[in-house]
Amino acid sequence: PNPNNGQEFRISVQGLDELGVVQLILRDIRGRVIDSQQMTFDKRSGDFLWRTNGTLESGIYLMEVQSETESTTVRFLVK
């Protein structure tokens, strides 16, 4: 959800092959990397649940999702 509570994120990925590896990179608004994780995506499951190492401070963050062939970034707000 956007805004978010800063503790966990549900990330839905579409358009990838049946099985693939994605890199999730969480950045603050200045572009500094806060956390990153590599996950195996199974098209049948449809989404990921990513729990942070703690609660993020209020502010705007960027979530970048990278596959072998594509990359997209989503901006979201933590209350």
PDB file of N, CA and C in Angstrom:
ATOM      1  N   PRO A   1       0.827  -1.206   0.000  1.00  0.00           N
ATOM      2  CA  PRO A   1       0.000   0.000   0.000  1.00  0.00           C
ATOM      3  C   PRO A   1       0.862   1.257   0.000  1.00  0.00           C
ATOM      4  N   ASN A   2       0.317   2.309  -0.507  1.00  0.00           N
ATOM      5  CA  ASN A   2       1.005   3.584  -0.559  1.00  0.00           C
ATOM      6  C   ASN A   2       0.049   4.651  -0.041  1.00  0.00           C
ATOM      7  N   PRO A   3       0.262   5.284   1.101  1.00  0.00           N
ATOM      8  CA  PRO A   3       1.462   5.220   1.928  1.00  0.00           C
ATOM      9  C   PRO A   3       1.589   3.906   2.679  1.00  0.00           C
ATOM     10  N   ASN A   4       2.784   3.681   3.204  1.00  0.00           N
ATOM     11  CA  ASN A   4       3.146   2.423   3.836  1.00  0.00           C
ATOM     12  C   ASN A   4       3.560   2.672   5.278  1.00  0.00           C
ATOM     13  N   ASN A   5       3.537   1.618   6.109  1.00  0.00           N
ATOM     14  CA  ASN A   5       3.943   1.761   7.506  1.00  0.00           C
ATOM     15  C   ASN A   5       5.448   1.594   7.707  1.00  0.00           C
ATOM     16  N   GLY A   6       6.192   1.213   6.659  1.00  0.00           N
ATOM     17  CA  GLY A   6       7.645   1.096   6.748  1.00  0.00           C
ATOM     18  C   GLY A   6       8.149  -0.214   7.309  1.00  0.00           C
ATOM     19  N   GLN A   7       7.271  -1.194   7.529  1.00  0.00           N
ATOM     20  CA  GLN A   7       7.694  -2.473   8.096  1.00  0.00           C
ATOM     21  C   GLN A   7       7.699  -3.603   7.084  1.00  0.00           C
ATOM     22  N   GLU A   8       6.746  -3.607   6.152  1.00  0.00           N
ATOM     23  CA  GLU A   8       6.723  -4.646   5.130  1.00  0.00           C
ATOM     24  C   GLU A   8       6.071  -4.115   3.869  1.00  0.00           C
ATOM     25  N   PHE A   9       6.435  -4.749   2.752  1.00  0.00           N
ATOM     26  CA  PHE A   9       5.952  -4.330   1.441  1.00  0.00           C
ATOM     27  C   PHE A   9       5.464  -5.542   0.677  1.00  0.00           C
ATOM     28  N   ARG A  10       4.337  -5.419   0.023  1.00  0.00           N
ATOM     29  CA  ARG A  10       3.875  -6.447  -0.898  1.00  0.00           C
ATOM     30  C   ARG A  10       4.171  -5.919  -2.295  1.00  0.00           C
ATOM     31  N   ILE A  11       4.981  -6.669  -3.034  1.00  0.00           N
ATOM     32  CA  ILE A  11       5.441  -6.247  -4.350  1.00  0.00           C
ATOM     33  C   ILE A  11       4.914  -7.222  -5.383  1.00  0.00           C
ATOM     34  N   SER A  12       4.168  -6.710  -6.339  1.00  0.00           N
ATOM     35  CA  SER A  12       3.614  -7.531  -7.408  1.00  0.00           C
ATOM     36  C   SER A  12       4.423  -7.288  -8.677  1.00  0.00           C
ATOM     37  N   VAL A  13       4.884  -8.372  -9.289  1.00  0.00           N
ATOM     38  CA  VAL A  13       5.697  -8.277 -10.495  1.00  0.00           C
ATOM     39  C   VAL A  13       4.972  -8.987 -11.628  1.00  0.00           C
ATOM     40  N   GLN A  14       4.855  -8.302 -12.771  1.00  0.00           N
ATOM     41  CA  GLN A  14       4.184  -8.889 -13.928  1.00  0.00           C
ATOM     42  C   GLN A  14       5.104  -8.809 -15.135  1.00  0.00           C
ATOM     43  N   GLY A  15       4.918  -9.725 -16.062  1.00  0.00           N
ATOM     44  CA  GLY A  15       5.640  -9.668 -17.319  1.00  0.00           C
ATOM     45  C   GLY A  15       6.969 -10.396 -17.342  1.00  0.00           C
ATOM     46  N   LEU A  16       7.299 -11.119 -16.276  1.00  0.00           N
ATOM     47  CA  LEU A  16       8.532 -11.903 -16.290  1.00  0.00           C
ATOM     48  C   LEU A  16       8.260 -13.300 -16.817  1.00  0.00           C
ATOM     49  N   ASP A  17       9.327 -14.025 -17.129  1.00  0.00           N
ATOM     50  CA  ASP A  17       9.188 -15.416 -17.546  1.00  0.00           C
ATOM     51  C   ASP A  17       8.592 -16.232 -16.406  1.00  0.00           C
ATOM     52  N   GLU A  18       8.315 -17.501 -16.671  1.00  0.00           N
ATOM     53  CA  GLU A  18       7.726 -18.387 -15.665  1.00  0.00           C
ATOM     54  C   GLU A  18       8.527 -18.400 -14.367  1.00  0.00           C
ATOM     55  N   LEU A  19       9.830 -18.431 -14.474  1.00  0.00           N
ATOM     56  CA  LEU A  19      10.680 -18.468 -13.293  1.00  0.00           C
ATOM     57  C   LEU A  19      11.868 -17.565 -13.550  1.00  0.00           C
ATOM     58  N   GLY A  20      12.145 -16.674 -12.639  1.00  0.00           N
ATOM     59  CA  GLY A  20      13.263 -15.778 -12.845  1.00  0.00           C
ATOM     60  C   GLY A  20      13.735 -15.167 -11.547  1.00  0.00           C
ATOM     61  N   VAL A  21      14.928 -14.605 -11.591  1.00  0.00           N
ATOM     62  CA  VAL A  21      15.505 -13.959 -10.422  1.00  0.00           C
ATOM     63  C   VAL A  21      15.346 -12.453 -10.584  1.00  0.00           C
ATOM     64  N   VAL A  22      14.901 -11.789  -9.524  1.00  0.00           N
ATOM     65  CA  VAL A  22      14.800 -10.337  -9.530  1.00  0.00           C
ATOM     66  C   VAL A  22      15.607  -9.779  -8.367  1.00  0.00           C
ATOM     67  N   GLN A  23      16.140  -8.599  -8.580  1.00  0.00           N
ATOM     68  CA  GLN A  23      16.857  -7.866  -7.540  1.00  0.00           C
ATOM     69  C   GLN A  23      15.944  -6.732  -7.101  1.00  0.00           C
ATOM     70  N   LEU A  24      15.667  -6.640  -5.804  1.00  0.00           N
ATOM     71  CA  LEU A  24      14.865  -5.566  -5.238  1.00  0.00           C
ATOM     72  C   LEU A  24      15.805  -4.636  -4.484  1.00  0.00           C
ATOM     73  N   ILE A  25      15.763  -3.351  -4.823  1.00  0.00           N
ATOM     74  CA  ILE A  25      16.657  -2.377  -4.203  1.00  0.00           C
ATOM     75  C   ILE A  25      15.810  -1.256  -3.613  1.00  0.00           C
ATOM     76  N   LEU A  26      15.931  -1.044  -2.316  1.00  0.00           N
ATOM     77  CA  LEU A  26      15.216   0.015  -1.619  1.00  0.00           C
ATOM     78  C   LEU A  26      16.166   1.189  -1.419  1.00  0.00           C
ATOM     79  N   ARG A  27      15.753   2.374  -1.893  1.00  0.00           N
ATOM     80  CA  ARG A  27      16.590   3.573  -1.793  1.00  0.00           C
ATOM     81  C   ARG A  27      15.815   4.694  -1.106  1.00  0.00           C
ATOM     82  N   ASP A  28      16.556   5.588  -0.452  1.00  0.00           N
ATOM     83  CA  ASP A  28      15.899   6.786   0.049  1.00  0.00           C
ATOM     84  C   ASP A  28      15.760   7.763  -1.114  1.00  0.00           C
ATOM     85  N   ILE A  29      15.129   8.906  -0.875  1.00  0.00           N
ATOM     86  CA  ILE A  29      14.847   9.851  -1.959  1.00  0.00           C
ATOM     87  C   ILE A  29      16.131  10.424  -2.570  1.00  0.00           C
ATOM     88  N   ARG A  30      17.239  10.357  -1.850  1.00  0.00           N
ATOM     89  CA  ARG A  30      18.523  10.838  -2.381  1.00  0.00           C
ATOM     90  C   ARG A  30      19.253   9.782  -3.197  1.00  0.00           C
ATOM     91  N   GLY A  31      18.676   8.570  -3.254  1.00  0.00           N
ATOM     92  CA  GLY A  31      19.276   7.506  -4.046  1.00  0.00           C
ATOM     93  C   GLY A  31      20.181   6.568  -3.273  1.00  0.00           C
ATOM     94  N   ARG A  32      20.352   6.805  -1.972  1.00  0.00           N
ATOM     95  CA  ARG A  32      21.193   5.919  -1.161  1.00  0.00           C
ATOM     96  C   ARG A  32      20.491   4.586  -0.941  1.00  0.00           C
ATOM     97  N   VAL A  33      21.236   3.485  -1.077  1.00  0.00           N
ATOM     98  CA  VAL A  33      20.669   2.152  -0.897  1.00  0.00           C
ATOM     99  C   VAL A  33      20.437   1.903   0.592  1.00  0.00           C
ATOM    100  N   ILE A  34      19.197   1.567   0.946  1.00  0.00           N
ATOM    101  CA  ILE A  34      18.811   1.242   2.314  1.00  0.00           C
ATOM    102  C   ILE A  34      18.906  -0.267   2.528  1.00  0.00           C
ATOM    103  N   ASP A  35      18.458  -1.028   1.540  1.00  0.00           N
ATOM    104  CA  ASP A  35      18.450  -2.492   1.624  1.00  0.00           C
ATOM    105  C   ASP A  35      18.324  -3.038   0.212  1.00  0.00           C
ATOM    106  N   SER A  36      18.757  -4.268   0.010  1.00  0.00           N
ATOM    107  CA  SER A  36      18.533  -4.943  -1.269  1.00  0.00           C
ATOM    108  C   SER A  36      18.412  -6.433  -1.008  1.00  0.00           C
ATOM    109  N   GLN A  37      17.618  -7.070  -1.838  1.00  0.00           N
ATOM    110  CA  GLN A  37      17.410  -8.509  -1.731  1.00  0.00           C
ATOM    111  C   GLN A  37      17.270  -9.086  -3.133  1.00  0.00           C
ATOM    112  N   GLN A  38      17.732 -10.304  -3.288  1.00  0.00           N
ATOM    113  CA  GLN A  38      17.548 -11.027  -4.537  1.00  0.00           C
ATOM    114  C   GLN A  38      16.542 -12.134  -4.267  1.00  0.00           C
ATOM    115  N   MET A  39      15.530 -12.235  -5.122  1.00  0.00           N
ATOM    116  CA  MET A  39      14.472 -13.216  -4.922  1.00  0.00           C
ATOM    117  C   MET A  39      14.191 -13.957  -6.212  1.00  0.00           C
ATOM    118  N   THR A  40      13.763 -15.187  -6.069  1.00  0.00           N
ATOM    119  CA  THR A  40      13.328 -15.972  -7.217  1.00  0.00           C
ATOM    120  C   THR A  40      11.834 -15.771  -7.374  1.00  0.00           C
ATOM    121  N   PHE A  41      11.441 -15.357  -8.563  1.00  0.00           N
ATOM    122  CA  PHE A  41      10.046 -15.075  -8.866  1.00  0.00           C
ATOM    123  C   PHE A  41       9.428 -16.263  -9.573  1.00  0.00           C
ATOM    124  N   ASP A  42       8.314 -16.708  -9.066  1.00  0.00           N
ATOM    125  CA  ASP A  42       7.526 -17.764  -9.695  1.00  0.00           C
ATOM    126  C   ASP A  42       6.231 -17.121 -10.169  1.00  0.00           C
ATOM    127  N   LYS A  43       5.991 -17.139 -11.459  1.00  0.00           N
ATOM    128  CA  LYS A  43       4.843 -16.449 -12.040  1.00  0.00           C
ATOM    129  C   LYS A  43       3.520 -16.864 -11.393  1.00  0.00           C
ATOM    130  N   ARG A  44       3.429 -18.093 -10.910  1.00  0.00           N
ATOM    131  CA  ARG A  44       2.186 -18.552 -10.291  1.00  0.00           C
ATOM    132  C   ARG A  44       1.895 -17.831  -8.984  1.00  0.00           C
ATOM    133  N   SER A  45       2.946 -17.433  -8.250  1.00  0.00           N
ATOM    134  CA  SER A  45       2.723 -16.789  -6.951  1.00  0.00           C
ATOM    135  C   SER A  45       2.329 -15.325  -7.098  1.00  0.00           C
ATOM    136  N   GLY A  46       2.870 -14.637  -8.093  1.00  0.00           N
ATOM    137  CA  GLY A  46       2.437 -13.286  -8.408  1.00  0.00           C
ATOM    138  C   GLY A  46       3.053 -12.145  -7.630  1.00  0.00           C
ATOM    139  N   ASP A  47       3.438 -12.350  -6.375  1.00  0.00           N
ATOM    140  CA  ASP A  47       4.007 -11.235  -5.641  1.00  0.00           C
ATOM    141  C   ASP A  47       4.958 -11.685  -4.536  1.00  0.00           C
ATOM    142  N   PHE A  48       5.637 -10.700  -3.950  1.00  0.00           N
ATOM    143  CA  PHE A  48       6.600 -10.919  -2.874  1.00  0.00           C
ATOM    144  C   PHE A  48       6.128 -10.190  -1.632  1.00  0.00           C
ATOM    145  N   LEU A  49       6.504 -10.688  -0.480  1.00  0.00           N
ATOM    146  CA  LEU A  49       6.354  -9.951   0.764  1.00  0.00           C
ATOM    147  C   LEU A  49       7.763  -9.682   1.275  1.00  0.00           C
ATOM    148  N   TRP A  50       8.122  -8.429   1.388  1.00  0.00           N
ATOM    149  CA  TRP A  50       9.447  -8.035   1.832  1.00  0.00           C
ATOM    150  C   TRP A  50       9.318  -7.318   3.162  1.00  0.00           C
ATOM    151  N   ARG A  51       9.932  -7.880   4.186  1.00  0.00           N
ATOM    152  CA  ARG A  51       9.948  -7.250   5.507  1.00  0.00           C
ATOM    153  C   ARG A  51      11.284  -6.539   5.686  1.00  0.00           C
ATOM    154  N   THR A  52      11.229  -5.313   6.154  1.00  0.00           N
ATOM    155  CA  THR A  52      12.455  -4.547   6.367  1.00  0.00           C
ATOM    156  C   THR A  52      13.141  -5.004   7.647  1.00  0.00           C
ATOM    157  N   ASN A  53      14.398  -4.611   7.812  1.00  0.00           N
ATOM    158  CA  ASN A  53      15.157  -4.947   9.017  1.00  0.00           C
ATOM    159  C   ASN A  53      14.694  -4.142  10.225  1.00  0.00           C
ATOM    160  N   GLY A  54      13.857  -3.191  10.017  1.00  0.00           N
ATOM    161  CA  GLY A  54      13.319  -2.327  11.068  1.00  0.00           C
ATOM    162  C   GLY A  54      12.269  -1.449  10.439  1.00  0.00           C
ATOM    163  N   THR A  55      11.787  -0.518  11.183  1.00  0.00           N
ATOM    164  CA  THR A  55      10.796   0.399  10.642  1.00  0.00           C
ATOM    165  C   THR A  55      11.514   1.568   9.977  1.00  0.00           C
ATOM    166  N   LEU A  56      11.127   1.878   8.758  1.00  0.00           N
ATOM    167  CA  LEU A  56      11.713   3.006   8.048  1.00  0.00           C
ATOM    168  C   LEU A  56      11.176   4.312   8.620  1.00  0.00           C
ATOM    169  N   GLU A  57      12.006   5.336   8.606  1.00  0.00           N
ATOM    170  CA  GLU A  57      11.569   6.660   9.031  1.00  0.00           C
ATOM    171  C   GLU A  57      10.579   7.210   8.016  1.00  0.00           C
ATOM    172  N   SER A  58       9.754   8.152   8.449  1.00  0.00           N
ATOM    173  CA  SER A  58       8.811   8.809   7.544  1.00  0.00           C
ATOM    174  C   SER A  58       9.575   9.459   6.402  1.00  0.00           C
ATOM    175  N   GLY A  59       9.006   9.381   5.209  1.00  0.00           N
ATOM    176  CA  GLY A  59       9.634  10.007   4.056  1.00  0.00           C
ATOM    177  C   GLY A  59       9.272   9.302   2.766  1.00  0.00           C
ATOM    178  N   ILE A  60       9.900   9.731   1.689  1.00  0.00           N
ATOM    179  CA  ILE A  60       9.671   9.163   0.360  1.00  0.00           C
ATOM    180  C   ILE A  60      10.824   8.212   0.043  1.00  0.00           C
ATOM    181  N   TYR A  61      10.474   7.047  -0.481  1.00  0.00           N
ATOM    182  CA  TYR A  61      11.451   6.017  -0.818  1.00  0.00           C
ATOM    183  C   TYR A  61      11.218   5.537  -2.248  1.00  0.00           C
ATOM    184  N   LEU A  62      12.219   4.886  -2.805  1.00  0.00           N
ATOM    185  CA  LEU A  62      12.150   4.319  -4.146  1.00  0.00           C
ATOM    186  C   LEU A  62      12.417   2.825  -4.061  1.00  0.00           C
ATOM    187  N   MET A  63      11.579   2.034  -4.706  1.00  0.00           N
ATOM    188  CA  MET A  63      11.780   0.589  -4.789  1.00  0.00           C
ATOM    189  C   MET A  63      12.087   0.263  -6.247  1.00  0.00           C
ATOM    190  N   GLU A  64      13.289  -0.232  -6.499  1.00  0.00           N
ATOM    191  CA  GLU A  64      13.691  -0.608  -7.853  1.00  0.00           C
ATOM    192  C   GLU A  64      13.635  -2.123  -7.972  1.00  0.00           C
ATOM    193  N   VAL A  65      13.002  -2.589  -9.034  1.00  0.00           N
ATOM    194  CA  VAL A  65      12.899  -4.019  -9.311  1.00  0.00           C
ATOM    195  C   VAL A  65      13.641  -4.273 -10.620  1.00  0.00           C
ATOM    196  N   GLN A  66      14.673  -5.122 -10.568  1.00  0.00           N
ATOM    197  CA  GLN A  66      15.491  -5.413 -11.742  1.00  0.00           C
ATOM    198  C   GLN A  66      15.432  -6.898 -12.064  1.00  0.00           C
ATOM    199  N   SER A  67      15.181  -7.196 -13.333  1.00  0.00           N
ATOM    200  CA  SER A  67      15.320  -8.569 -13.821  1.00  0.00           C
ATOM    201  C   SER A  67      16.497  -8.571 -14.790  1.00  0.00           C
ATOM    202  N   GLU A  68      16.729  -9.693 -15.430  1.00  0.00           N
ATOM    203  CA  GLU A  68      17.825  -9.761 -16.401  1.00  0.00           C
ATOM    204  C   GLU A  68      17.582  -8.849 -17.594  1.00  0.00           C
ATOM    205  N   THR A  69      16.314  -8.576 -17.906  1.00  0.00           N
ATOM    206  CA  THR A  69      15.999  -7.816 -19.111  1.00  0.00           C
ATOM    207  C   THR A  69      15.308  -6.483 -18.856  1.00  0.00           C
ATOM    208  N   GLU A  70      14.804  -6.248 -17.642  1.00  0.00           N
ATOM    209  CA  GLU A  70      14.028  -5.035 -17.383  1.00  0.00           C
ATOM    210  C   GLU A  70      14.336  -4.456 -16.013  1.00  0.00           C
ATOM    211  N   SER A  71      13.971  -3.188 -15.857  1.00  0.00           N
ATOM    212  CA  SER A  71      14.093  -2.521 -14.565  1.00  0.00           C
ATOM    213  C   SER A  71      12.963  -1.505 -14.446  1.00  0.00           C
ATOM    214  N   THR A  72      12.372  -1.409 -13.267  1.00  0.00           N
ATOM    215  CA  THR A  72      11.347  -0.405 -13.025  1.00  0.00           C
ATOM    216  C   THR A  72      11.496   0.111 -11.603  1.00  0.00           C
ATOM    217  N   THR A  73      11.104   1.358 -11.390  1.00  0.00           N
ATOM    218  CA  THR A  73      11.207   1.977 -10.076  1.00  0.00           C
ATOM    219  C   THR A  73       9.856   2.548  -9.679  1.00  0.00           C
ATOM    220  N   VAL A  74       9.483   2.310  -8.419  1.00  0.00           N
ATOM    221  CA  VAL A  74       8.224   2.813  -7.876  1.00  0.00           C
ATOM    222  C   VAL A  74       8.546   3.706  -6.686  1.00  0.00           C
ATOM    223  N   ARG A  75       7.913   4.861  -6.634  1.00  0.00           N
ATOM    224  CA  ARG A  75       8.081   5.781  -5.513  1.00  0.00           C
ATOM    225  C   ARG A  75       6.935   5.556  -4.534  1.00  0.00           C
ATOM    226  N   PHE A  76       7.240   5.576  -3.221  1.00  0.00           N
ATOM    227  CA  PHE A  76       6.181   5.411  -2.228  1.00  0.00           C
ATOM    228  C   PHE A  76       6.505   6.206  -0.975  1.00  0.00           C
ATOM    229  N   LEU A  77       5.489   6.408  -0.168  1.00  0.00           N
ATOM    230  CA  LEU A  77       5.572   7.216   1.040  1.00  0.00           C
ATOM    231  C   LEU A  77       5.456   6.339   2.270  1.00  0.00           C
ATOM    232  N   VAL A  78       6.316   6.578   3.249  1.00  0.00           N
ATOM    233  CA  VAL A  78       6.208   5.928   4.555  1.00  0.00           C
ATOM    234  C   VAL A  78       5.714   6.986   5.530  1.00  0.00           C
ATOM    235  N   LYS A  79       4.629   6.679   6.223  1.00  0.00           N
ATOM    236  CA  LYS A  79       4.048   7.628   7.192  1.00  0.00           C
ATOM    237  C   LYS A  79       4.844   7.638   8.468  1.00  0.00           C
TER     238      LYS A  79
END
